[in-house]
CSV table of C-alpha atoms in Angstrom, one decimal:
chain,number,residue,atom,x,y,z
A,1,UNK,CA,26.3,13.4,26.8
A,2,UNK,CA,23.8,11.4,24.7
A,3,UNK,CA,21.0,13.3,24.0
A,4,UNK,CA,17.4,12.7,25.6
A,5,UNK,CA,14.2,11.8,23.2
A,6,UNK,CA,13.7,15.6,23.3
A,7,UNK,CA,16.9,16.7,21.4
A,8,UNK,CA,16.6,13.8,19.5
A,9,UNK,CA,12.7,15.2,17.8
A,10,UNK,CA,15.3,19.0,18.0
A,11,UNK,CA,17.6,17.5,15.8
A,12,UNK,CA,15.1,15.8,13.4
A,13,UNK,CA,13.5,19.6,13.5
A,14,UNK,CA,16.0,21.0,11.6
A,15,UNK,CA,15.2,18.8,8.8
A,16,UNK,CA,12.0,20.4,8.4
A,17,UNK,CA,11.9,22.8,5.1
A,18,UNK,CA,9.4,25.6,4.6
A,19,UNK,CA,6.0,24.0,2.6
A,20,UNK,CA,6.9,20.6,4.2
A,21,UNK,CA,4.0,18.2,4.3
A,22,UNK,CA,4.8,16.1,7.3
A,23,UNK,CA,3.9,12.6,8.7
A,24,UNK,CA,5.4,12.1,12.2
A,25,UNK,CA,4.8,8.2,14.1
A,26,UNK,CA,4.3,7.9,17.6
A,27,UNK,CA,6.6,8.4,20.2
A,28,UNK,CA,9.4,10.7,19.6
A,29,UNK,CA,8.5,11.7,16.1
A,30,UNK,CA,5.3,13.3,17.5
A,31,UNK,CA,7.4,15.5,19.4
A,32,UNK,CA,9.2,16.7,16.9
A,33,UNK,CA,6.5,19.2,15.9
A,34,UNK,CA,7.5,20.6,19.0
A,35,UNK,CA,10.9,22.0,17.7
A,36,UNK,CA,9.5,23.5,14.5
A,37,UNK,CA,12.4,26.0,13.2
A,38,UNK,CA,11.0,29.9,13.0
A,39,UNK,CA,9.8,30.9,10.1
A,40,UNK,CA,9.0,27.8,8.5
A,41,UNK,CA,5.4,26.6,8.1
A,42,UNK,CA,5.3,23.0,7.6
A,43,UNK,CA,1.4,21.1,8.0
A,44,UNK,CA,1.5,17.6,10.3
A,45,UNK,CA,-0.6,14.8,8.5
A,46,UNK,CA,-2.2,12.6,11.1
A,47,UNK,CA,-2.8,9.0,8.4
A,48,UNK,CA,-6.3,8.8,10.1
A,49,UNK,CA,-7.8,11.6,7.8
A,50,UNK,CA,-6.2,14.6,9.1
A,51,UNK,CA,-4.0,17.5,7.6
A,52,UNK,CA,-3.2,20.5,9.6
A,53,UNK,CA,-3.2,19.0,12.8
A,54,UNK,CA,-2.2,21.3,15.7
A,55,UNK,CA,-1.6,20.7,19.2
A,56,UNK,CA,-3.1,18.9,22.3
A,57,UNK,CA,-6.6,20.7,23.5
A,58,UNK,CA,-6.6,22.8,26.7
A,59,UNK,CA,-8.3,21.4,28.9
A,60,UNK,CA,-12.0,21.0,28.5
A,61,UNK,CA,-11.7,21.1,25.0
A,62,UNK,CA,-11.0,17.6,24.4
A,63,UNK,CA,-13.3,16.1,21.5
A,64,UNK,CA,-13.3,12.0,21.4
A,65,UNK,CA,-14.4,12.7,17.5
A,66,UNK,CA,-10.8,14.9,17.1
A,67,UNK,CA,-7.3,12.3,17.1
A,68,UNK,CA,-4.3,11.4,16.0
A,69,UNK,CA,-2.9,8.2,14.6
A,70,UNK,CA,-1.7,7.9,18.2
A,71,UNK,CA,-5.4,8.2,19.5
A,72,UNK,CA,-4.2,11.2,21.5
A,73,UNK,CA,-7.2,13.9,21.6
A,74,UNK,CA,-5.4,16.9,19.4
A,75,UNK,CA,-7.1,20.1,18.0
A,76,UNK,CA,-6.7,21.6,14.0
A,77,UNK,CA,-5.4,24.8,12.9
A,78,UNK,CA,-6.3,26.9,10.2
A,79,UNK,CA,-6.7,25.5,7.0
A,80,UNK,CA,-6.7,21.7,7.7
A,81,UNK,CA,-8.7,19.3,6.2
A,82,UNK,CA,-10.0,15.7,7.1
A,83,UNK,CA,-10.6,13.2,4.7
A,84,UNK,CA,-11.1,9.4,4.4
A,85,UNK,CA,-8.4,6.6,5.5
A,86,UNK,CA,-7.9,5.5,1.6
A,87,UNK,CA,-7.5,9.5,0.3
A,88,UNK,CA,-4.8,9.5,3.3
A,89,UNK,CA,-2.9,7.0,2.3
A,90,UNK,CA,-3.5,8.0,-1.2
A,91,UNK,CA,-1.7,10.9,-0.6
A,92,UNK,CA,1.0,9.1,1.0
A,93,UNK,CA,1.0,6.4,-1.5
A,94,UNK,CA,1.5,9.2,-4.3
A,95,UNK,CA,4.3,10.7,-3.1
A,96,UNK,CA,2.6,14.3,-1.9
A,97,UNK,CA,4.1,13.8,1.8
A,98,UNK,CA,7.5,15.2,1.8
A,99,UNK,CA,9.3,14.0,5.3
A,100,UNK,CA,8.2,10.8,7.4
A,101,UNK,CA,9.9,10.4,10.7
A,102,UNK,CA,9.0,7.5,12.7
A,103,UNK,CA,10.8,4.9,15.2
A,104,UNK,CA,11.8,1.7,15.1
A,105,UNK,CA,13.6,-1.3,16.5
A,106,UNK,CA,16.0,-2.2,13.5
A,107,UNK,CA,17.7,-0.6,10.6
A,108,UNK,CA,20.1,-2.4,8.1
A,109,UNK,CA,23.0,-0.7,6.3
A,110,UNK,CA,21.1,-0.9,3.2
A,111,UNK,CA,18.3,1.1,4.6
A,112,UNK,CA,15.7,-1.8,5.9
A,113,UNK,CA,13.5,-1.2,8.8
A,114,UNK,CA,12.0,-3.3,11.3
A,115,UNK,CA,9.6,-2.1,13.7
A,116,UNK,CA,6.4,-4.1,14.1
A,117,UNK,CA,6.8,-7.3,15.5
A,118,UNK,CA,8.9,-9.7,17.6
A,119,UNK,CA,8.2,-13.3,16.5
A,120,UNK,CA,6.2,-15.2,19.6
A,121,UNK,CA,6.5,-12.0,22.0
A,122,UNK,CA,5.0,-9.2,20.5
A,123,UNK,CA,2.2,-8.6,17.9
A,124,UNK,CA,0.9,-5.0,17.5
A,125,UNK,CA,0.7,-4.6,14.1
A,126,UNK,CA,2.2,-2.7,11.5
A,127,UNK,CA,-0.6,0.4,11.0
A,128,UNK,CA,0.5,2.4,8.9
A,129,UNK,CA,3.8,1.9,9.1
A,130,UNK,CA,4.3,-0.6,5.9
A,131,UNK,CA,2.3,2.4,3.8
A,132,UNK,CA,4.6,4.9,5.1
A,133,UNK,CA,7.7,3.3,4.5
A,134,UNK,CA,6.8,2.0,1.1
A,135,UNK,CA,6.2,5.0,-0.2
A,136,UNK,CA,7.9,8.1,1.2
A,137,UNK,CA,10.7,10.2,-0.4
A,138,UNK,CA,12.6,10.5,2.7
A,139,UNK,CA,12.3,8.9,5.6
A,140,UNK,CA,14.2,9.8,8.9
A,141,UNK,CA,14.1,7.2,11.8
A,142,UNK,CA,14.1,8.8,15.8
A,143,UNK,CA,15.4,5.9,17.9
A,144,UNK,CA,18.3,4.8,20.5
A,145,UNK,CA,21.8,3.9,18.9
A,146,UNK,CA,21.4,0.4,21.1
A,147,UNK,CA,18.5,-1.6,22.4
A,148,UNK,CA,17.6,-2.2,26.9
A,149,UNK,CA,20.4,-5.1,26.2
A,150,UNK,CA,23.1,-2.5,24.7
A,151,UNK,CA,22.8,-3.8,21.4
A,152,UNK,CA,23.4,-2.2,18.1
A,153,UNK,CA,20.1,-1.1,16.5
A,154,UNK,CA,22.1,-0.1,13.5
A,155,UNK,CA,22.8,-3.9,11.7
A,156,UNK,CA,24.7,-5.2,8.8
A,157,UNK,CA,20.7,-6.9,8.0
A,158,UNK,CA,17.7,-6.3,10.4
A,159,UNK,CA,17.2,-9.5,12.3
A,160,UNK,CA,13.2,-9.2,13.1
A,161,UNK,CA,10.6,-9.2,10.8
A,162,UNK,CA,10.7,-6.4,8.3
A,163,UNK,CA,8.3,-3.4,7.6
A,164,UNK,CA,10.3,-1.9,4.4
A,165,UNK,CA,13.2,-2.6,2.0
A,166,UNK,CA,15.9,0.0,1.0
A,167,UNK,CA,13.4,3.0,2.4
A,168,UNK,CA,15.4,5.0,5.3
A,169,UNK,CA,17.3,7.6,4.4
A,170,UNK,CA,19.0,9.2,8.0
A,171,UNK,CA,18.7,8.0,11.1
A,172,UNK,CA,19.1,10.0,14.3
A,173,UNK,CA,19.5,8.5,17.9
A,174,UNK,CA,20.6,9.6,21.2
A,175,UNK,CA,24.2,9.2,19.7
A,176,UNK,CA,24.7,10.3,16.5
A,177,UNK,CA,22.9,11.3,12.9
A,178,UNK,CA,23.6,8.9,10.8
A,179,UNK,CA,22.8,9.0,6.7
A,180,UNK,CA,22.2,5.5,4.4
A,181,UNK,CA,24.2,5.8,1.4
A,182,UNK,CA,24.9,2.6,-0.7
A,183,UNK,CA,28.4,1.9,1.3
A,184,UNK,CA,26.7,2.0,4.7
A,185,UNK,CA,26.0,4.3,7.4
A,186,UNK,CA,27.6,7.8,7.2
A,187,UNK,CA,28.4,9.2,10.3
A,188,UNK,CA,26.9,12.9,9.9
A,189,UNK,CA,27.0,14.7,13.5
A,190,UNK,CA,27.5,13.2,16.8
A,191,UNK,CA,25.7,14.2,20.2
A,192,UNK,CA,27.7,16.0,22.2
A,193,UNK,CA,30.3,15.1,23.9
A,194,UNK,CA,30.3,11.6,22.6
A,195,UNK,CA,33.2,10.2,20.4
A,196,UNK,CA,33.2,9.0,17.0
A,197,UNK,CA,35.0,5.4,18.8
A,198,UNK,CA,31.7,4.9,21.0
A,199,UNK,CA,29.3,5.1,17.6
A,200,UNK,CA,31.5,3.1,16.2
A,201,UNK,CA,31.6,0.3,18.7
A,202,UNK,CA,27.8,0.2,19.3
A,203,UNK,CA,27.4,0.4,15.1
A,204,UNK,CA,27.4,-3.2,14.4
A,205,UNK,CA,26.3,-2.4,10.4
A,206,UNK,CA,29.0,-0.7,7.9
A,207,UNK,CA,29.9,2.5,9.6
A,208,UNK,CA,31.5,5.4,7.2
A,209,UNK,CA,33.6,8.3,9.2
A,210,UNK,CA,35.0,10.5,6.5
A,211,UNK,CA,37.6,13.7,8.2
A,212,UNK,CA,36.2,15.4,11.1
A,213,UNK,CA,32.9,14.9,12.6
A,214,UNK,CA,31.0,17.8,13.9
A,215,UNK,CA,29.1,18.1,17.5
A,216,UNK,CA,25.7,18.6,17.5
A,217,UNK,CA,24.7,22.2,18.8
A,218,UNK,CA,21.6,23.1,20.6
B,1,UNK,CA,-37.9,3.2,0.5
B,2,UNK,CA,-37.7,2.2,3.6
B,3,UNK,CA,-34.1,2.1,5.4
B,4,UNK,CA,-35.0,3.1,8.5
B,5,UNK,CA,-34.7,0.6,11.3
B,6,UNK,CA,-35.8,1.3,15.0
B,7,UNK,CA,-32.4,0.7,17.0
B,8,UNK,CA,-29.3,-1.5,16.8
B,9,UNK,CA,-31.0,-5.1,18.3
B,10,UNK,CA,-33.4,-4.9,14.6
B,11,UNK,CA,-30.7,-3.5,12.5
B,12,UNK,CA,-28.5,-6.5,12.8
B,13,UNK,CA,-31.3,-9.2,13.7
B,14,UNK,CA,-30.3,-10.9,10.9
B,15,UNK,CA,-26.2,-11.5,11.3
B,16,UNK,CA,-25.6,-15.1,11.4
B,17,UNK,CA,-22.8,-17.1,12.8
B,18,UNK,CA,-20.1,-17.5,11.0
B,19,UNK,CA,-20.4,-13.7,9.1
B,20,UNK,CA,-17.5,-12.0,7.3
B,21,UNK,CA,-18.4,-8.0,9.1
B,22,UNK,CA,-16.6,-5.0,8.6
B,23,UNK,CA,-16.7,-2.3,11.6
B,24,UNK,CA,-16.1,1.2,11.0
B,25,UNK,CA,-13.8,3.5,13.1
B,26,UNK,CA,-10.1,3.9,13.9
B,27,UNK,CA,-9.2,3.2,17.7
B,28,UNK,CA,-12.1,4.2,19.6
B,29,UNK,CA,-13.1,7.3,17.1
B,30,UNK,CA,-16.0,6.7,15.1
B,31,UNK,CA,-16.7,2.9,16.0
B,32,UNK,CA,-20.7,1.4,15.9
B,33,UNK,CA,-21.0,1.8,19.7
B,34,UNK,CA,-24.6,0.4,19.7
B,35,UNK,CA,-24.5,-2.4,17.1
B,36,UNK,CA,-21.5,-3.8,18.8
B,37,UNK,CA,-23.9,-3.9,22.0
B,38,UNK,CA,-25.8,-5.5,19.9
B,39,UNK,CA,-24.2,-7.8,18.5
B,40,UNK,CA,-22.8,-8.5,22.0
B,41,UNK,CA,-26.1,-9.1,23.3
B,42,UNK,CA,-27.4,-11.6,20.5
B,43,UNK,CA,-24.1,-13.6,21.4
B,44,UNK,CA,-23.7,-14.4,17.2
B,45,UNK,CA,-20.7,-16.6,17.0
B,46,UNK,CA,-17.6,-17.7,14.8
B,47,UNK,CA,-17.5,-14.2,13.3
B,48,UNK,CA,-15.2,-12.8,11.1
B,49,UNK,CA,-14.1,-9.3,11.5
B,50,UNK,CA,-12.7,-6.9,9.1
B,51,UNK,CA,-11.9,-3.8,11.4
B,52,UNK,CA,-8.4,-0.9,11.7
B,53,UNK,CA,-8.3,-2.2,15.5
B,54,UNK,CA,-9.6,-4.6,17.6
B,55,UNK,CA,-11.3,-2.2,20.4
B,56,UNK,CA,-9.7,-2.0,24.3
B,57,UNK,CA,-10.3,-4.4,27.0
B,58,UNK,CA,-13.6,-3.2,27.6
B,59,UNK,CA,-15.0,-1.3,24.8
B,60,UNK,CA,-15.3,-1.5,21.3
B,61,UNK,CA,-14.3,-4.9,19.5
B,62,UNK,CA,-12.8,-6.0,22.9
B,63,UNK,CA,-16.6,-6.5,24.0
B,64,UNK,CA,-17.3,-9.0,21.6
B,65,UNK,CA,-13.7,-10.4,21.7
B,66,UNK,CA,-14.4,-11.2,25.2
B,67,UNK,CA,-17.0,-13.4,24.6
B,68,UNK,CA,-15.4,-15.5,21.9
B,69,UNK,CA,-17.5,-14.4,19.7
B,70,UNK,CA,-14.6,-13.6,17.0
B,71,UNK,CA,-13.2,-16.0,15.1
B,72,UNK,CA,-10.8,-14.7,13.1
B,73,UNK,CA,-9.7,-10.8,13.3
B,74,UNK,CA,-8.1,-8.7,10.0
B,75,UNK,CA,-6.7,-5.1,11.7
B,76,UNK,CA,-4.0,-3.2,10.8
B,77,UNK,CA,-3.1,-2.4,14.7
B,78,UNK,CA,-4.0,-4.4,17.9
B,79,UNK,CA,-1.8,-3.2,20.3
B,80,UNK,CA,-4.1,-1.5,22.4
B,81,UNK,CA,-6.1,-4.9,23.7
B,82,UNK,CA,-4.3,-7.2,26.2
B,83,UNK,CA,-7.1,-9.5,26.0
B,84,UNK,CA,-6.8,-9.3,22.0
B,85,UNK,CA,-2.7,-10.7,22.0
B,86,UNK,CA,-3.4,-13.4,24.7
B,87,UNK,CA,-5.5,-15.1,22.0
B,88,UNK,CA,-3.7,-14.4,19.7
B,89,UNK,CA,-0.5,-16.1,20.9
B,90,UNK,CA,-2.4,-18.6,22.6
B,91,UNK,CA,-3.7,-19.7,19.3
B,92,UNK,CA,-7.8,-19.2,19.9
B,93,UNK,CA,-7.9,-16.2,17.5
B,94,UNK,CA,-7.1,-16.0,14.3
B,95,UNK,CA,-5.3,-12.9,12.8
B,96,UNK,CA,-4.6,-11.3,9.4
B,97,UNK,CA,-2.6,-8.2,10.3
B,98,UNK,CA,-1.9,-6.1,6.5
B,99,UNK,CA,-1.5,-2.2,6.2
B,100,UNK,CA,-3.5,0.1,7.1
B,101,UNK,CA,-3.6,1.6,3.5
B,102,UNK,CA,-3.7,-1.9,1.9
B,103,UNK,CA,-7.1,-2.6,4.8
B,104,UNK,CA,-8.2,1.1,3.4
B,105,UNK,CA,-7.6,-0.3,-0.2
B,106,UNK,CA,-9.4,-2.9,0.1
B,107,UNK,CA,-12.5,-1.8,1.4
B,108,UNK,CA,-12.5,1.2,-1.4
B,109,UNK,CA,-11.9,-1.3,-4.6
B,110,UNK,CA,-14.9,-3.3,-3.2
B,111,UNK,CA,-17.0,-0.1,-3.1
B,112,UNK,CA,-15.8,0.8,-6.6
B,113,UNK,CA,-16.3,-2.6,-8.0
B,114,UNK,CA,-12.7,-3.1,-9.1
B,115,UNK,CA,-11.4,-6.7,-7.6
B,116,UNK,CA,-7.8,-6.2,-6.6
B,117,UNK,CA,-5.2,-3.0,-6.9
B,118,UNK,CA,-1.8,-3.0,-6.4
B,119,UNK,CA,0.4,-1.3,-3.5
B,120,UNK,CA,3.8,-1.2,-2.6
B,121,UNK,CA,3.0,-1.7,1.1
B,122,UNK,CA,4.6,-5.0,2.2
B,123,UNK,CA,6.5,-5.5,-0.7
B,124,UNK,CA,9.8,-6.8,1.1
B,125,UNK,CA,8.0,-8.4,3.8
B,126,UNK,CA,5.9,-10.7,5.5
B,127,UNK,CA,3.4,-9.5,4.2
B,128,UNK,CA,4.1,-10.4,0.6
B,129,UNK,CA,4.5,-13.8,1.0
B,130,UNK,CA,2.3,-15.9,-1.2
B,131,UNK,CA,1.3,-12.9,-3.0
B,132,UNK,CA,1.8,-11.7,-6.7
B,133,UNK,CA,4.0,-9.5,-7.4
B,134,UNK,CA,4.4,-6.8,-10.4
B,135,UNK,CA,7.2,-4.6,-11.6
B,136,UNK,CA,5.8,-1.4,-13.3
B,137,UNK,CA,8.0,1.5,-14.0
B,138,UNK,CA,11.2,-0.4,-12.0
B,139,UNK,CA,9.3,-0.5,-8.7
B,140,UNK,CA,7.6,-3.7,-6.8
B,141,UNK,CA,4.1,-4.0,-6.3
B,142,UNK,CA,1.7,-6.5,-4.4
B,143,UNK,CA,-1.4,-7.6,-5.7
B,144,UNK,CA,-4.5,-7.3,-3.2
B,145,UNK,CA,-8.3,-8.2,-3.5
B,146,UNK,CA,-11.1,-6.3,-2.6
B,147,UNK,CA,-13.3,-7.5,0.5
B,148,UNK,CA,-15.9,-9.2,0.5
B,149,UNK,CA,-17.8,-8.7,3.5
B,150,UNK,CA,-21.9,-9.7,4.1
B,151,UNK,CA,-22.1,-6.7,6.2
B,152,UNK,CA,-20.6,-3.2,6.8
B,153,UNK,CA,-21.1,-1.5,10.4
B,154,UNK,CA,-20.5,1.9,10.2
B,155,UNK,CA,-21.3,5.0,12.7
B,156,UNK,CA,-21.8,8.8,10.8
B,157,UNK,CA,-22.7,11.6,12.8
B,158,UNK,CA,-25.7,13.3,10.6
B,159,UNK,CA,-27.8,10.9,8.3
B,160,UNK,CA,-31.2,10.7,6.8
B,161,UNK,CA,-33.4,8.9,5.7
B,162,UNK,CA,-32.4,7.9,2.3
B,163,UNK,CA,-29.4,6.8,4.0
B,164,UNK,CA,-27.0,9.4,2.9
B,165,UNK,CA,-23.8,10.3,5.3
B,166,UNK,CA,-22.2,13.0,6.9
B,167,UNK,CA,-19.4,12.0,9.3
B,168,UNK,CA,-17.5,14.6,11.7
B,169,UNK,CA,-14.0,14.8,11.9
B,170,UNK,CA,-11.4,12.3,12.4
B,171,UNK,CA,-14.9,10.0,12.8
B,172,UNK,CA,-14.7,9.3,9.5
B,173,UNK,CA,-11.2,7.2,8.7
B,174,UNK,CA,-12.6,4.0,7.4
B,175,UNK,CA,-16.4,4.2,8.0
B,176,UNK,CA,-17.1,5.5,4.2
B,177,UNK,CA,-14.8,3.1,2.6
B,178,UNK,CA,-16.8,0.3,4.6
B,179,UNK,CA,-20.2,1.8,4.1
B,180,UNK,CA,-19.1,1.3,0.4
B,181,UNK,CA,-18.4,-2.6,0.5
B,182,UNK,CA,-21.0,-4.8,2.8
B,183,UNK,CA,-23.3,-6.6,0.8
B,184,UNK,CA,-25.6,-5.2,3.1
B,185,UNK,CA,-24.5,-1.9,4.9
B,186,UNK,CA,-26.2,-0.6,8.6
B,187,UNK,CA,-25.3,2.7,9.5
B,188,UNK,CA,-25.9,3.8,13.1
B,189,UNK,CA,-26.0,8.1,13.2
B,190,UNK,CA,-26.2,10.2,16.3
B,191,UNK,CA,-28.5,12.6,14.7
B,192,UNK,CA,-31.1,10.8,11.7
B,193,UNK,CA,-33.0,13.3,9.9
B,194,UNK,CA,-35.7,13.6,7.0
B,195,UNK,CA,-34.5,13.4,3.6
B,196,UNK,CA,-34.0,17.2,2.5
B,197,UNK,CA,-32.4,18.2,5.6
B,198,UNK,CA,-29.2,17.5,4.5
B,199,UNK,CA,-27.0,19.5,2.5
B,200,UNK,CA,-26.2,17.3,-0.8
B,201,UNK,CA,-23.1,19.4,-1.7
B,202,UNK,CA,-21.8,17.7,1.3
B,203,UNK,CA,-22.6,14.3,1.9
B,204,UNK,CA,-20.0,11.9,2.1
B,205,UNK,CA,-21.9,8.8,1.9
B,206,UNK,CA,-24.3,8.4,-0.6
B,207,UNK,CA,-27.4,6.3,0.3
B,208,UNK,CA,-27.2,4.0,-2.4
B,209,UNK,CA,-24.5,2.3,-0.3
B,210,UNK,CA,-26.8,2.3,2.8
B,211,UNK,CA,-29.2,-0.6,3.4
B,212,UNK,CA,-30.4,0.1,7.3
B,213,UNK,CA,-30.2,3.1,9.0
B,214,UNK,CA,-31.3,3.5,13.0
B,215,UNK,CA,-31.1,6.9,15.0
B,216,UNK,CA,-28.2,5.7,17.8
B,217,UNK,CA,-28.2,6.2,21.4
B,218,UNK,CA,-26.3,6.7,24.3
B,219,UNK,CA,-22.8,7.1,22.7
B,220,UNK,CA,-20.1,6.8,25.5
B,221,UNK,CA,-17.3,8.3,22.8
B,222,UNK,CA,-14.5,7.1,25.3
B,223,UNK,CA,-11.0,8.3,24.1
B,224,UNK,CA,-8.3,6.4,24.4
B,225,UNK,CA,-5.2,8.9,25.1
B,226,UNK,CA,-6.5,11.9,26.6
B,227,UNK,CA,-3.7,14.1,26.0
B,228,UNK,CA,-4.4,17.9,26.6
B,229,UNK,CA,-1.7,21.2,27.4
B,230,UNK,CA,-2.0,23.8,30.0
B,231,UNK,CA,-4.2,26.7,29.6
B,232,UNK,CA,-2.7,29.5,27.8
């Protein structure tokens, strides 16, 4: 079974480390902080000015002034702070945030992300994105292994428009973890239930299976 | 001294067609609610805007987007307005899209009176093209230039009279880096009080940066994902 956007922020949990400083995108890296492990204090940094960011108001407690990068209404938890939008990505940009998760559309095999724009169809913007991914020490992407068309996400070069060079580090998706090293893609867990031959036929980049490859357990 | 403007419509009498502004806010948190009415309502054209987003349909930016009143947008995100990326790929609006920490970046070195920094956001990229590029310590790095806008729009929730700042919360995000670069800086407040009142251990603005100050009104505060868990 490949696993749901759920397990997928569950599995990207166990990453976390005690005294972890934490930037999670939208999407499924918000819910990540879900799946914190016990025992292990980590503090969410929202790039809008926010560290120690806790979890969505109870009802009636929404404050318009109070939101993540995601413009969700959220609430703070002991100890946070808030602070400009050039301090945030100060910090960022000096290396004090420890783990970045965030999604994207395309990685390369050399560790290249694109996830901001399709040429002529869709312009968003990059946000943050660019910041994050040019500065952070490790990186993990949270996406599907193949795009609506069943196409490999996981290229030998991203073919849309890039937000970073040489920046991810692991990559986990509703099929397998997946780690950058300079040969390619090493296979690291796979959902469960799912062969190593599926990942490897919808891992169109250099993919590295080395002996046995574990389940992921839940 | 005399900073102190009656309301929005006087505050920004003075904005031409044609201006280079910078608006304050990220999303819907912490935008000029009422000089973006006003500005609306004086229908100034062929603007320029230096702002994180570009507002929803029918608030915020997207007001004055709606009326053709922009003429060329620099943002970091504009996802959130439909009306914003029909122009955009139609060709009627112009669009600089760069980092959100490069647009921060920006704002700040004009505030500190330093003319360009270097960041390694966009090196790589689109983003870079055209751009100089230096290698310290083995690692890329993209030369940017501070802003240089003719005004700064930017909402605080306490101020006073001298002009000094106190913003609340996630309110804040690029309003003091903006307050810091206009050549001429209006700041709208919800709550504008006599000099003395506030605390000067914590302001975050000080007035030297603020031209025009006016007591807002009416602040609708709309949030844009109202996300909230159950009860207990």
């Amino acid at each position: 079974m490949a696993l749901d956007k759920y397990q997928i922020a569950q599995q990207i949990a166990k990453e976390l480390k005690d005294g972890y400083y934490v930037n999670l995108g939208i999407g499924i890296p918000t819910l990540v902080a879900n799946y914190i492990p016990e025992g292990i204090s980590v503090v969410l940094q929202s790039e809008n000015g926010l560290l120690g960011m806790g979890p969505f108001p109870e009802e009636g407690q929404e404050d318009a002034d109070l939101i993540n990068a995601g413009k969700q209404t959220i609430t703070t938890v002991a100890g946070s702070s808030f602070f400009d939008s050039a301090l945030s990505f100060g910090m960022i940009r000096s290396g004090k945030v420890d783990l970045t998760v965030l999604g994207a559309m395309e990685v390369s095999e050399n560790g290249d992300i694109a996830n901001w724009k399709i040429p002529g169809k869709m312009v968003k913007g990059m946000g943050g994105a660019m910041d994050l991914v040019a500065s952070a020490k490790n990186i993990i992407v949270a996406m599907m292994h193949t795009n609506p068309k069943g196409e490999s996400k996981l290229l030998p070069q991203c073919s849309l428009p890039l937000t970073g060079i040489r920046c991810v580090k692991k990559i986990v998706t509703d099929l397998a973890m997946l780690e950058v090293t300079p040969g390619g893609f090493k296979l690291l867990e796979r959902a469960p239930g799912v062969t190593v031959e599926e990942i490897k036929q919808k891992t169109s980049g250099k993919l590295i299976v080395e002996g046995d490859i574990a389940e992921m357990t839940f | 001294m005399q900073k102190v403007y009656d309301n929005a419509d006087k505050a920004i009498a003075d904005i031409q067609h044609g201006s280079v502004i910078m608006l304050g806010g990220f999303g819907l948190c912490g935008i000029p609610e009422n000089c973006i009415t006003a500005l609306v309502k004086k229908g100034v054209q062929q603007l320029t805007c230096i702002s994180n987003n570009a507002g929803v349909d029918d608030f915020g930016i997207g007001l004055m987007l709606k009326q053709k009143q922009v003429k060329k947008m620099i943002s970091s995100y504009v996802g959130e307005n439909a009306e914003f990326e029909r122009q955009l790929l139609s060709g009627e609006l112009e669009v600089e899209l760069i980092p959100q920490g490069t647009l921060a970046t920006r704002c700040m070195a004009a505030g500190y009176g330093m003319p360009a920094v270097f960041t390694p956001a966009g090196v790589g990229t689109e983003v870079a093209e055209g751009k100089e590029t230096r290698n310290f310590n083995g690692k890329d790095y993209l030369l940017e230039y501070a802003f240089e806008a003719d005004y700064a729009i930017v909402k605080a929730w306490k101020g006073d009279t001298m002009g000094n700042l106190v913003y609340k919360e996630t309110a804040r995000n690029f309003n003091p880096l903006m307050a810091m670069a206009g050549k001429i800086t209006i700041a709208e407040v919800e709550e504008l009080v006599p000099a003395g009142e506030l605390d000067p251990n914590l302001v975050h603005t000080p007035g030297i940066y603020v031209h025009r100050i006016f007591q807002g009104e009416n602040y609708e505060k709309r949030i844009e994902q109202r996300t909230v868990r159950k009860k207990g």
